[in-house]
Each structure stands twice: as structure tokens, then as C-alpha cells.
PDB file of C-alpha atoms in Angstrom:
ATOM      1  CA  UNK I  19      36.774  13.536  25.759  1.00 46.00           C
ATOM      2  CA  UNK I  20      33.606  14.565  27.853  1.00 51.00           C
ATOM      3  CA  UNK I  21      30.076  13.875  27.014  1.00 50.00           C
ATOM      4  CA  UNK I  22      27.325  16.179  28.302  1.00 56.00           C
ATOM      5  CA  UNK I  23      24.535  13.708  29.527  1.00 51.00           C
ATOM      6  CA  UNK I  24      22.261  16.542  29.202  1.00 49.00           C
ATOM      7  CA  UNK I  25      22.830  16.237  25.268  1.00 47.00           C
ATOM      8  CA  UNK I  26      23.175  12.497  25.285  1.00 47.00           C
ATOM      9  CA  UNK I  27      19.678  11.926  26.710  1.00 48.00           C
ATOM     10  CA  UNK I  28      18.581  14.509  24.402  1.00 47.00           C
ATOM     11  CA  UNK I  29      20.093  12.557  21.512  1.00 46.00           C
ATOM     12  CA  UNK I  30      18.664   9.096  22.655  1.00 48.00           C
ATOM     13  CA  UNK I  31      14.901  10.493  22.939  1.00 54.00           C
ATOM     14  CA  UNK I  32      14.716  12.627  20.007  1.00 58.00           C
ATOM     15  CA  UNK I  33      14.996  11.497  16.236  1.00 58.00           C
ATOM     16  CA  UNK I  34      17.687  13.604  14.282  1.00 58.00           C
ATOM     17  CA  UNK I  35      16.587  16.474  12.494  1.00 59.00           C
ATOM     18  CA  UNK I  36      14.852  15.933   9.087  1.00 62.00           C
ATOM     19  CA  UNK I  37      17.429  17.295   6.068  1.00 66.00           C
ATOM     20  CA  UNK I  38      15.868  19.716   3.854  1.00 70.00           C
ATOM     21  CA  UNK I  39      14.222  18.383   0.766  1.00 91.00           C
ATOM     22  CA  UNK I  40      13.312  15.299   1.976  1.00 95.00           C
ATOM     23  CA  UNK I  41      10.281  13.400   3.711  1.00 98.00           C
ATOM     24  CA  UNK I  42      10.339  10.372   6.227  1.00 98.00           C
ATOM     25  CA  UNK I  43       7.182   7.645   5.481  1.00 98.00           C
ATOM     26  CA  UNK I  44       6.178   5.384   8.081  1.00 97.00           C
ATOM     27  CA  UNK I  45       5.158   1.851   7.443  1.00 96.00           C
ATOM     28  CA  UNK I  46       3.258  -0.675   9.284  1.00 94.00           C
ATOM     29  CA  UNK I  47       3.780  -4.135   7.464  1.00 90.00           C
ATOM     30  CA  UNK I  48       2.889  -7.845   8.327  1.00 86.00           C
ATOM     31  CA  UNK I  49       6.057  -9.656   9.629  1.00 82.00           C
ATOM     32  CA  UNK I  50       6.348 -11.950   6.782  1.00 84.00           C
ATOM     33  CA  UNK I  51       5.882  -8.916   4.352  1.00 88.00           C
ATOM     34  CA  UNK I  52       8.819  -8.905   1.871  1.00 90.00           C
ATOM     35  CA  UNK I  53       7.511  -6.621  -0.903  1.00 94.00           C
ATOM     36  CA  UNK I  54       6.224  -3.552   0.442  1.00 92.00           C
ATOM     37  CA  UNK I  55       9.547  -2.346   1.310  1.00 92.00           C
ATOM     38  CA  UNK I  56      11.326  -3.335  -1.989  1.00 95.00           C
ATOM     39  CA  UNK I  57       8.237  -1.720  -3.916  1.00 97.00           C
ATOM     40  CA  UNK I  58       7.684   1.468  -2.574  1.00 96.00           C
ATOM     41  CA  UNK I  59      11.276   2.885  -2.031  1.00 96.00           C
ATOM     42  CA  UNK I  60      11.811   1.667  -6.053  1.00 98.00           C
ATOM     43  CA  UNK I  61       8.969   3.955  -6.639  1.00 98.00           C
ATOM     44  CA  UNK I  62       9.661   6.601  -4.263  1.00 98.00           C
ATOM     45  CA  UNK I  63      13.401   6.346  -5.918  1.00 98.00           C
ATOM     46  CA  UNK I  64      12.048   7.036  -9.379  1.00 98.00           C
ATOM     47  CA  UNK I  65      10.190  10.168  -7.652  1.00 98.00           C
ATOM     48  CA  UNK I  66      13.554  11.412  -6.126  1.00 98.00           C
ATOM     49  CA  UNK I  67      14.974  11.127  -9.796  1.00 97.00           C
ATOM     50  CA  UNK I  68      12.614  13.435 -11.475  1.00 97.00           C
ATOM     51  CA  UNK I  69      12.037  15.858  -8.676  1.00 97.00           C
ATOM     52  CA  UNK I  70      15.510  15.654  -6.518  1.00 97.00           C
ATOM     53  CA  UNK I  71      13.069  15.543  -3.240  1.00 98.00           C
ATOM     54  CA  UNK I  72      14.135  12.265  -0.971  1.00 98.00           C
ATOM     55  CA  UNK I  73      12.587   9.919   0.973  1.00 98.00           C
ATOM     56  CA  UNK I  74      13.408   7.704   3.596  1.00 97.00           C
ATOM     57  CA  UNK I  75      11.453   4.599   5.010  1.00 97.00           C
ATOM     58  CA  UNK I  76      10.918   3.811   8.378  1.00 97.00           C
ATOM     59  CA  UNK I  77       8.865   0.349   9.418  1.00 94.00           C
ATOM     60  CA  UNK I  78       7.115  -1.395  12.091  1.00 93.00           C
ATOM     61  CA  UNK I  79       6.139  -4.889  11.532  1.00 88.00           C
ATOM     62  CA  UNK I  80       3.129  -6.639  13.389  1.00 83.00           C
ATOM     63  CA  UNK I  81       3.045 -10.723  13.739  1.00 73.00           C
ATOM     64  CA  UNK I  82       1.256 -12.429  10.634  1.00 62.00           C
ATOM     65  CA  UNK I  83       2.261 -15.798   8.507  1.00 55.00           C
ATOM     66  CA  UNK I  84      -0.770 -17.314   7.223  1.00 58.00           C
ATOM     67  CA  UNK I  85      -3.474 -15.074   5.585  1.00 59.00           C
ATOM     68  CA  UNK I  86      -6.155 -16.204   7.316  1.00 59.00           C
ATOM     69  CA  UNK I  87      -9.012 -14.365   9.095  1.00 62.00           C
ATOM     70  CA  UNK I  88      -7.437 -15.286  12.852  1.00 63.00           C
ATOM     71  CA  UNK I  89      -3.955 -13.784  11.985  1.00 61.00           C
ATOM     72  CA  UNK I  90      -5.352 -10.820  10.209  1.00 61.00           C
ATOM     73  CA  UNK I  91      -7.557  -9.783  13.108  1.00 61.00           C
ATOM     74  CA  UNK I  92      -4.652 -10.189  15.571  1.00 62.00           C
ATOM     75  CA  UNK I  93      -2.736  -7.951  13.106  1.00 65.00           C
ATOM     76  CA  UNK I  94      -5.027  -5.237  13.316  1.00 62.00           C
ATOM     77  CA  UNK I  95      -4.977  -5.405  17.071  1.00 69.00           C
ATOM     78  CA  UNK I  96      -1.504  -4.258  16.875  1.00 80.00           C
ATOM     79  CA  UNK I  97      -1.701  -1.166  14.553  1.00 85.00           C
ATOM     80  CA  UNK I  98      -1.594   1.141  17.418  1.00 90.00           C
ATOM     81  CA  UNK I  99       1.129   0.098  19.271  1.00 92.00           C
ATOM     82  CA  UNK I 100       3.066   0.118  15.827  1.00 92.00           C
ATOM     83  CA  UNK I 101       1.800   3.264  15.162  1.00 94.00           C
ATOM     84  CA  UNK I 102       3.102   4.776  18.278  1.00 95.00           C
ATOM     85  CA  UNK I 103       6.731   2.887  17.366  1.00 94.00           C
ATOM     86  CA  UNK I 104       7.134   3.952  14.141  1.00 95.00           C
ATOM     87  CA  UNK I 105       5.767   7.715  14.835  1.00 96.00           C
ATOM     88  CA  UNK I 106       9.057   8.025  17.125  1.00 96.00           C
ATOM     89  CA  UNK I 107      10.812   8.573  14.075  1.00 97.00           C
ATOM     90  CA  UNK I 108       8.957  11.905  13.367  1.00 97.00           C
ATOM     91  CA  UNK I 109       7.599  10.805  10.141  1.00 98.00           C
ATOM     92  CA  UNK I 110       5.446  12.911   7.964  1.00 98.00           C
ATOM     93  CA  UNK I 111       2.991  10.111   6.984  1.00 98.00           C
ATOM     94  CA  UNK I 112       2.371   6.482   8.229  1.00 98.00           C
ATOM     95  CA  UNK I 113       1.216   4.275   5.519  1.00 97.00           C
ATOM     96  CA  UNK I 114      -0.781   0.901   7.064  1.00 94.00           C
ATOM     97  CA  UNK I 115       0.431  -1.752   4.747  1.00 90.00           C
ATOM     98  CA  UNK I 116      -2.077  -4.490   4.633  1.00 85.00           C
ATOM     99  CA  UNK I 117      -4.781  -4.308   2.549  1.00 88.00           C
ATOM    100  CA  UNK I 118      -6.663  -7.673   3.491  1.00 84.00           C
ATOM    101  CA  UNK I 119      -6.276  -7.094   6.993  1.00 83.00           C
ATOM    102  CA  UNK I 120      -8.278  -3.928   7.085  1.00 89.00           C
ATOM    103  CA  UNK I 121     -10.805  -5.097   4.791  1.00 91.00           C
ATOM    104  CA  UNK I 122     -11.482  -8.478   6.767  1.00 86.00           C
ATOM    105  CA  UNK I 123     -12.754  -5.929   9.508  1.00 86.00           C
ATOM    106  CA  UNK I 124     -15.866  -5.085   7.720  1.00 89.00           C
ATOM    107  CA  UNK I 125     -17.305  -2.178   5.310  1.00 92.00           C
ATOM    108  CA  UNK I 126     -15.444   0.925   5.480  1.00 93.00           C
ATOM    109  CA  UNK I 127     -12.794  -0.663   7.920  1.00 91.00           C
ATOM    110  CA  UNK I 128     -10.130   1.430   6.595  1.00 94.00           C
ATOM    111  CA  UNK I 129     -11.490   4.699   7.867  1.00 94.00           C
ATOM    112  CA  UNK I 130     -11.423   3.394  11.586  1.00 91.00           C
ATOM    113  CA  UNK I 131      -8.079   1.807  10.930  1.00 91.00           C
ATOM    114  CA  UNK I 132      -6.743   5.240   9.724  1.00 95.00           C
ATOM    115  CA  UNK I 133      -8.092   7.107  12.957  1.00 93.00           C
ATOM    116  CA  UNK I 134      -6.854   4.646  15.328  1.00 92.00           C
ATOM    117  CA  UNK I 135      -3.461   4.802  13.926  1.00 94.00           C
ATOM    118  CA  UNK I 136      -3.598   9.054  13.589  1.00 96.00           C
ATOM    119  CA  UNK I 137      -4.458   8.984  17.249  1.00 95.00           C
ATOM    120  CA  UNK I 138      -1.825   6.801  18.269  1.00 94.00           C
ATOM    121  CA  UNK I 139       0.744   8.637  16.376  1.00 96.00           C
ATOM    122  CA  UNK I 140      -0.722  11.866  17.715  1.00 96.00           C
ATOM    123  CA  UNK I 141      -0.745  10.801  21.407  1.00 95.00           C
ATOM    124  CA  UNK I 142       2.996   9.800  21.100  1.00 96.00           C
ATOM    125  CA  UNK I 143       3.427  13.225  20.098  1.00 97.00           C
ATOM    126  CA  UNK I 144       4.492  12.647  16.567  1.00 97.00           C
ATOM    127  CA  UNK I 145       1.315  13.516  14.483  1.00 97.00           C
ATOM    128  CA  UNK I 146       1.282  12.268  10.858  1.00 97.00           C
ATOM    129  CA  UNK I 147      -0.831  12.018   8.216  1.00 97.00           C
ATOM    130  CA  UNK I 148      -2.153   7.868   7.654  1.00 97.00           C
ATOM    131  CA  UNK I 149      -2.708   6.107   4.724  1.00 97.00           C
ATOM    132  CA  UNK I 150      -3.938   2.603   4.843  1.00 96.00           C
ATOM    133  CA  UNK I 151      -3.611   0.272   1.813  1.00 96.00           C
ATOM    134  CA  UNK I 152      -6.897  -0.904   1.831  1.00 96.00           C
ATOM    135  CA  UNK I 153      -8.483   3.033   2.080  1.00 97.00           C
ATOM    136  CA  UNK I 154      -5.596   4.085  -0.681  1.00 98.00           C
ATOM    137  CA  UNK I 155      -7.015   1.484  -3.136  1.00 98.00           C
ATOM    138  CA  UNK I 156     -10.750   2.284  -3.084  1.00 98.00           C
ATOM    139  CA  UNK I 157      -9.952   5.905  -2.939  1.00 98.00           C
ATOM    140  CA  UNK I 158      -7.627   6.087  -5.864  1.00 98.00           C
ATOM    141  CA  UNK I 159     -10.166   4.002  -7.973  1.00 98.00           C
ATOM    142  CA  UNK I 160     -12.730   6.679  -7.262  1.00 97.00           C
ATOM    143  CA  UNK I 161     -10.342   9.516  -7.965  1.00 97.00           C
ATOM    144  CA  UNK I 162      -9.394   8.351 -11.292  1.00 97.00           C
ATOM    145  CA  UNK I 163     -13.512   7.561 -12.029  1.00 97.00           C
ATOM    146  CA  UNK I 164     -12.996   3.963 -12.101  1.00 98.00           C
ATOM    147  CA  UNK I 165     -16.384   2.587 -11.404  1.00 98.00           C
ATOM    148  CA  UNK I 166     -15.969  -0.819 -12.737  1.00 98.00           C
ATOM    149  CA  UNK I 167     -12.700  -3.021 -12.588  1.00 98.00           C
ATOM    150  CA  UNK I 168     -11.076  -6.511 -12.688  1.00 98.00           C
ATOM    151  CA  UNK I 169      -8.901  -7.413  -9.867  1.00 98.00           C
ATOM    152  CA  UNK I 170      -6.120 -10.206  -9.406  1.00 98.00           C
ATOM    153  CA  UNK I 171      -5.479 -11.411  -5.762  1.00 97.00           C
ATOM    154  CA  UNK I 172      -3.267 -14.078  -4.123  1.00 96.00           C
ATOM    155  CA  UNK I 173      -5.570 -14.805  -1.731  1.00 93.00           C
ATOM    156  CA  UNK I 174      -7.921 -17.998  -1.018  1.00 92.00           C
ATOM    157  CA  UNK I 175     -11.229 -18.137  -2.817  1.00 95.00           C
ATOM    158  CA  UNK I 176     -13.416 -16.925   0.242  1.00 92.00           C
ATOM    159  CA  UNK I 177     -10.898 -13.733   1.179  1.00 91.00           C
ATOM    160  CA  UNK I 178     -10.900 -12.842  -2.426  1.00 95.00           C
ATOM    161  CA  UNK I 179     -14.860 -12.552  -2.107  1.00 96.00           C
ATOM    162  CA  UNK I 180     -14.293 -10.461   0.950  1.00 94.00           C
ATOM    163  CA  UNK I 181     -12.114  -8.260  -0.947  1.00 95.00           C
ATOM    164  CA  UNK I 182     -14.717  -8.066  -4.059  1.00 97.00           C
ATOM    165  CA  UNK I 183     -17.348  -7.237  -1.695  1.00 97.00           C
ATOM    166  CA  UNK I 184     -15.408  -4.521   0.229  1.00 97.00           C
ATOM    167  CA  UNK I 185     -14.549  -2.801  -2.945  1.00 98.00           C
ATOM    168  CA  UNK I 186     -18.198  -2.991  -4.213  1.00 98.00           C
ATOM    169  CA  UNK I 187     -19.389  -1.623  -0.704  1.00 97.00           C
ATOM    170  CA  UNK I 188     -17.498   1.456  -1.868  1.00 97.00           C
ATOM    171  CA  UNK I 189     -19.196   2.062  -4.825  1.00 97.00           C
ATOM    172  CA  UNK I 190     -17.183   0.063  -7.709  1.00 98.00           C
ATOM    173  CA  UNK I 191     -18.491  -2.625  -9.588  1.00 98.00           C
ATOM    174  CA  UNK I 192     -15.812  -5.660  -9.881  1.00 98.00           C
ATOM    175  CA  UNK I 193     -16.275  -7.201 -13.200  1.00 98.00           C
ATOM    176  CA  UNK I 194     -14.173 -10.260 -12.514  1.00 98.00           C
ATOM    177  CA  UNK I 195     -11.693 -11.611  -9.555  1.00 98.00           C
ATOM    178  CA  UNK I 196      -9.091 -13.850  -9.800  1.00 98.00           C
ATOM    179  CA  UNK I 197      -8.197 -15.909  -6.848  1.00 97.00           C
ATOM    180  CA  UNK I 198      -4.668 -17.355  -7.071  1.00 97.00           C
ATOM    181  CA  UNK I 199      -5.269 -19.302  -3.673  1.00 96.00           C
ATOM    182  CA  UNK I 200      -2.014 -18.847  -1.815  1.00 94.00           C
ATOM    183  CA  UNK I 201      -2.020 -19.041   1.747  1.00 88.00           C
ATOM    184  CA  UNK I 202       1.241 -18.597   3.117  1.00 89.00           C
ATOM    185  CA  UNK I 203       2.292 -15.083   3.186  1.00 86.00           C
ATOM    186  CA  UNK I 204       6.133 -15.644   2.431  1.00 89.00           C
ATOM    187  CA  UNK I 205       4.972 -17.877  -0.876  1.00 94.00           C
ATOM    188  CA  UNK I 206       2.739 -14.633  -1.719  1.00 94.00           C
ATOM    189  CA  UNK I 207       5.835 -12.687  -2.043  1.00 94.00           C
ATOM    190  CA  UNK I 208       7.718 -15.132  -3.880  1.00 96.00           C
ATOM    191  CA  UNK I 209       5.003 -15.056  -6.818  1.00 97.00           C
ATOM    192  CA  UNK I 210       6.647 -14.069  -9.947  1.00 98.00           C
ATOM    193  CA  UNK I 211       5.525 -10.982 -11.536  1.00 97.00           C
ATOM    194  CA  UNK I 212       5.830 -11.992 -15.064  1.00 97.00           C
ATOM    195  CA  UNK I 213       2.953 -14.305 -14.767  1.00 98.00           C
ATOM    196  CA  UNK I 214       0.730 -11.087 -13.965  1.00 98.00           C
ATOM    197  CA  UNK I 215       0.270 -10.103 -17.864  1.00 98.00           C
ATOM    198  CA  UNK I 216      -0.753 -13.716 -18.891  1.00 98.00           C
ATOM    199  CA  UNK I 217      -3.206 -13.682 -16.037  1.00 98.00           C
ATOM    200  CA  UNK I 218      -4.517 -10.114 -16.890  1.00 98.00           C
ATOM    201  CA  UNK I 219      -5.036 -11.268 -20.379  1.00 98.00           C
ATOM    202  CA  UNK I 220      -7.393 -14.144 -19.162  1.00 97.00           C
ATOM    203  CA  UNK I 221      -9.690 -11.418 -17.178  1.00 98.00           C
ATOM    204  CA  UNK I 222     -13.274 -10.152 -18.126  1.00 97.00           C
ATOM    205  CA  UNK I 223     -12.626  -6.671 -18.858  1.00 96.00           C
ATOM    206  CA  UNK I 224     -15.452  -5.614 -21.005  1.00 97.00           C
ATOM    207  CA  UNK I 225     -16.756  -2.545 -19.645  1.00 97.00           C
ATOM    208  CA  UNK I 226     -13.551  -2.503 -17.232  1.00 98.00           C
ATOM    209  CA  UNK I 227     -12.599   1.053 -16.578  1.00 98.00           C
ATOM    210  CA  UNK I 228      -9.214   0.028 -14.694  1.00 98.00           C
ATOM    211  CA  UNK I 229      -7.281  -3.246 -13.672  1.00 98.00           C
ATOM    212  CA  UNK I 230      -6.393  -3.820 -10.095  1.00 98.00           C
ATOM    213  CA  UNK I 231      -3.231  -6.123 -10.783  1.00 98.00           C
ATOM    214  CA  UNK I 232      -2.419  -6.766  -7.045  1.00 97.00           C
ATOM    215  CA  UNK I 233      -5.240  -6.413  -4.523  1.00 97.00           C
ATOM    216  CA  UNK I 234      -2.140  -6.933  -1.819  1.00 94.00           C
ATOM    217  CA  UNK I 235       0.664  -5.230  -0.794  1.00 93.00           C
ATOM    218  CA  UNK I 236       2.731  -8.444  -0.601  1.00 93.00           C
ATOM    219  CA  UNK I 237       1.955  -9.844  -4.038  1.00 96.00           C
ATOM    220  CA  UNK I 238       4.819  -8.286  -6.088  1.00 97.00           C
ATOM    221  CA  UNK I 239       3.500  -6.643  -9.350  1.00 98.00           C
ATOM    222  CA  UNK I 240       5.401  -3.448 -10.139  1.00 98.00           C
ATOM    223  CA  UNK I 241       7.449  -5.291 -12.844  1.00 98.00           C
ATOM    224  CA  UNK I 242       4.091  -5.960 -14.831  1.00 98.00           C
ATOM    225  CA  UNK I 243       2.464  -2.509 -14.300  1.00 98.00           C
ATOM    226  CA  UNK I 244       3.540  -0.476 -17.235  1.00 98.00           C
ATOM    227  CA  UNK I 245       3.508  -3.648 -19.502  1.00 98.00           C
ATOM    228  CA  UNK I 246      -0.033  -4.527 -18.930  1.00 98.00           C
ATOM    229  CA  UNK I 247      -1.302  -1.217 -18.901  1.00 98.00           C
ATOM    230  CA  UNK I 248       0.308  -0.592 -22.677  1.00 98.00           C
ATOM    231  CA  UNK I 249      -1.204  -3.834 -24.077  1.00 98.00           C
ATOM    232  CA  UNK I 250      -4.602  -3.705 -22.653  1.00 98.00           C
ATOM    233  CA  UNK I 251      -5.137   0.055 -22.743  1.00 97.00           C
ATOM    234  CA  UNK I 252      -6.863   0.335 -19.261  1.00 98.00           C
ATOM    235  CA  UNK I 253      -5.442   2.148 -16.576  1.00 98.00           C
ATOM    236  CA  UNK I 254      -3.604  -0.216 -14.355  1.00 98.00           C
ATOM    237  CA  UNK I 255      -3.717   0.208 -10.351  1.00 98.00           C
ATOM    238  CA  UNK I 256      -2.010  -2.168  -7.445  1.00 98.00           C
ATOM    239  CA  UNK I 257      -2.152  -1.989  -3.687  1.00 97.00           C
ATOM    240  CA  UNK I 258       1.489  -0.340  -3.871  1.00 97.00           C
ATOM    241  CA  UNK I 259       0.952   2.148  -6.626  1.00 98.00           C
ATOM    242  CA  UNK I 260      -2.631   3.444  -4.916  1.00 98.00           C
ATOM    243  CA  UNK I 261      -0.603   3.881  -1.437  1.00 98.00           C
ATOM    244  CA  UNK I 262       2.505   5.476  -3.124  1.00 98.00           C
ATOM    245  CA  UNK I 263      -0.256   7.772  -4.825  1.00 98.00           C
ATOM    246  CA  UNK I 264      -1.807   8.756  -1.651  1.00 98.00           C
ATOM    247  CA  UNK I 265       1.329   9.109   0.520  1.00 98.00           C
ATOM    248  CA  UNK I 266       2.657  11.706  -2.285  1.00 98.00           C
ATOM    249  CA  UNK I 267      -0.732  13.677  -1.837  1.00 97.00           C
ATOM    250  CA  UNK I 268      -0.492  13.557   1.797  1.00 97.00           C
ATOM    251  CA  UNK I 269       3.066  14.935   1.501  1.00 98.00           C
ATOM    252  CA  UNK I 270       1.534  17.570  -1.069  1.00 97.00           C
ATOM    253  CA  UNK I 271       3.786  16.305  -3.961  1.00 97.00           C
ATOM    254  CA  UNK I 272       2.633  15.589  -7.294  1.00 96.00           C
ATOM    255  CA  UNK I 273       3.684  11.886  -9.097  1.00 97.00           C
ATOM    256  CA  UNK I 274       6.197  12.165 -11.235  1.00 97.00           C
ATOM    257  CA  UNK I 275       6.897   8.381 -11.330  1.00 98.00           C
ATOM    258  CA  UNK I 276       7.792   6.603 -14.768  1.00 97.00           C
ATOM    259  CA  UNK I 277       7.398   3.221 -15.871  1.00 98.00           C
ATOM    260  CA  UNK I 278       4.651   2.524 -13.185  1.00 98.00           C
ATOM    261  CA  UNK I 279       1.520   3.260 -15.268  1.00 98.00           C
ATOM    262  CA  UNK I 280      -0.417   6.550 -15.658  1.00 97.00           C
ATOM    263  CA  UNK I 281      -1.609   7.359 -12.285  1.00 98.00           C
ATOM    264  CA  UNK I 282       1.910   7.914 -10.877  1.00 98.00           C
ATOM    265  CA  UNK I 283       2.898  10.010 -13.881  1.00 97.00           C
ATOM    266  CA  UNK I 284       0.051  12.181 -12.658  1.00 90.00           C
ATOM    267  CA  UNK I 285      -1.820  12.015 -15.886  1.00 88.00           C
ATOM    268  CA  UNK I 286      -5.185  10.359 -14.107  1.00 85.00           C
ATOM    269  CA  UNK I 287      -5.505  13.076 -11.406  1.00 73.00           C
TER     270      UNK I 287
END
């Protein structure tokens, strides 16, 4: 069989055509992240089950092992490079999935990060909508009218305080913030979500309009979201569910996901 070299070159240089009724989601994640690429596909599997639309995931990774300011800053510096790489797959939307790396850059930093990533994808010839987990969390809380919240993070206390201040800088009062103080990102991914209901019960919730059960894309929480929401009677949001919510909105798709809180059933928007 003779292979046309022109056709072979085109195959190497172009992603496969997208199948009808499907969307491609690009992810930019820390190199040590083990949770975002499990929780998001599971959420979108449930969306597919309800709607028939299919989603595929395509990742780029930026080095980060310890959750400290130095490594977070280095990761942010790789955002454009990762965006260029993942946009080679001609994705429809890119999710920048490291909440604390963005928030550590100062107030409103999600806006600049999303702009940098969008420009890199566009300059690479594959423009895509961009969602950051940091931006998704604060915008989602604003969308559902949650002006007072209680949050759980896996971070050390100083980083947790920084996350608290970032959220409050977006006009959302943080009534209580629990810091689990786990510095190693792989260890964060091994935290047991079965512990979260008890942690949530201990939050100061008087006056709260929502609970942020995991203000981190690496801390597993999906298994506990619905249980905590049912028990405490408040909307429960996580970095992962907020990112999913905004990815669906960017694609023009109405949420239809069960077992992950009212946000993703579409009841709150």
C-alpha cells in the first residue's frame, strides 16, 4: 500500500475531526494532580447519561509538587505554554485547574490568567473559551447569590487565609475557613472524602448561604457533596463542581448532573 506523504503530513499536523454530538475539554493541571482528571470526567459522564452529548478530556501538565508560593508561581509561569500544547487538540474549552496557584497571584488574578491562556490558544490557531477554577468558584458563588459562605481547604493556614481574602475580595464574606494543613499535593489527593461530612458539620454556618466543601481541585470531595447538601440544607459547591458548571455554560449546555448538588442539576441557575 502506498501512503500519500501529503495526507500523512496532514494527519500528523491536525487533530482528528470532532464527532457530531461531542465536545472536547482541555485541562491544565499541576503535574501532581490526581483528582481533577477523575472527578470532572465522572461529572461529565453523568451529564452524558442524561443528555446523550459526549465529552472527551485532553490534558497538559505543569510542574508542581509542594503547595507553596514558589512552586505555585512557577506553575503560573507555565500557563501559556500549557495552553498552547492543549489547544493543539482543537479543544472547545480550556479549564485551568489549579485554584490556589491563581489566587496566590493577588486580587482578581483569575481574569489575567484566563486572558493569558485564551491568547495563547488563539495565537496557536485554535481559539477556545477559558475557565479557571479560581474564577469559576467566585463567579459561581455570585451566580447563585451566595454572599456568605463557609469553606474547607487542604492548604496550610497562611494559604487558606490568602484564599479567604481572595474570595472576600470578590464580594463574598467567608464566615469560617477550615485549613487541613497538608503541604504535599499528592497527599492532598489521598485525603478521604468520607471525612468531609464531619468537617462540614463543624463549620460555623450561621448566616451562610452556601458551603464550599473543597476550595481545591486536588482535594477529593465528589463522594460527599450530595450527602453534605442533603444533611445541612445549604447549597454545596466545590472547585470541581464550579469548574464543571462554567465549562458547561461555556459550551452552551444546561447542567443535568445528578448526585453532585443542586448547582449541577440546574436548579440554582
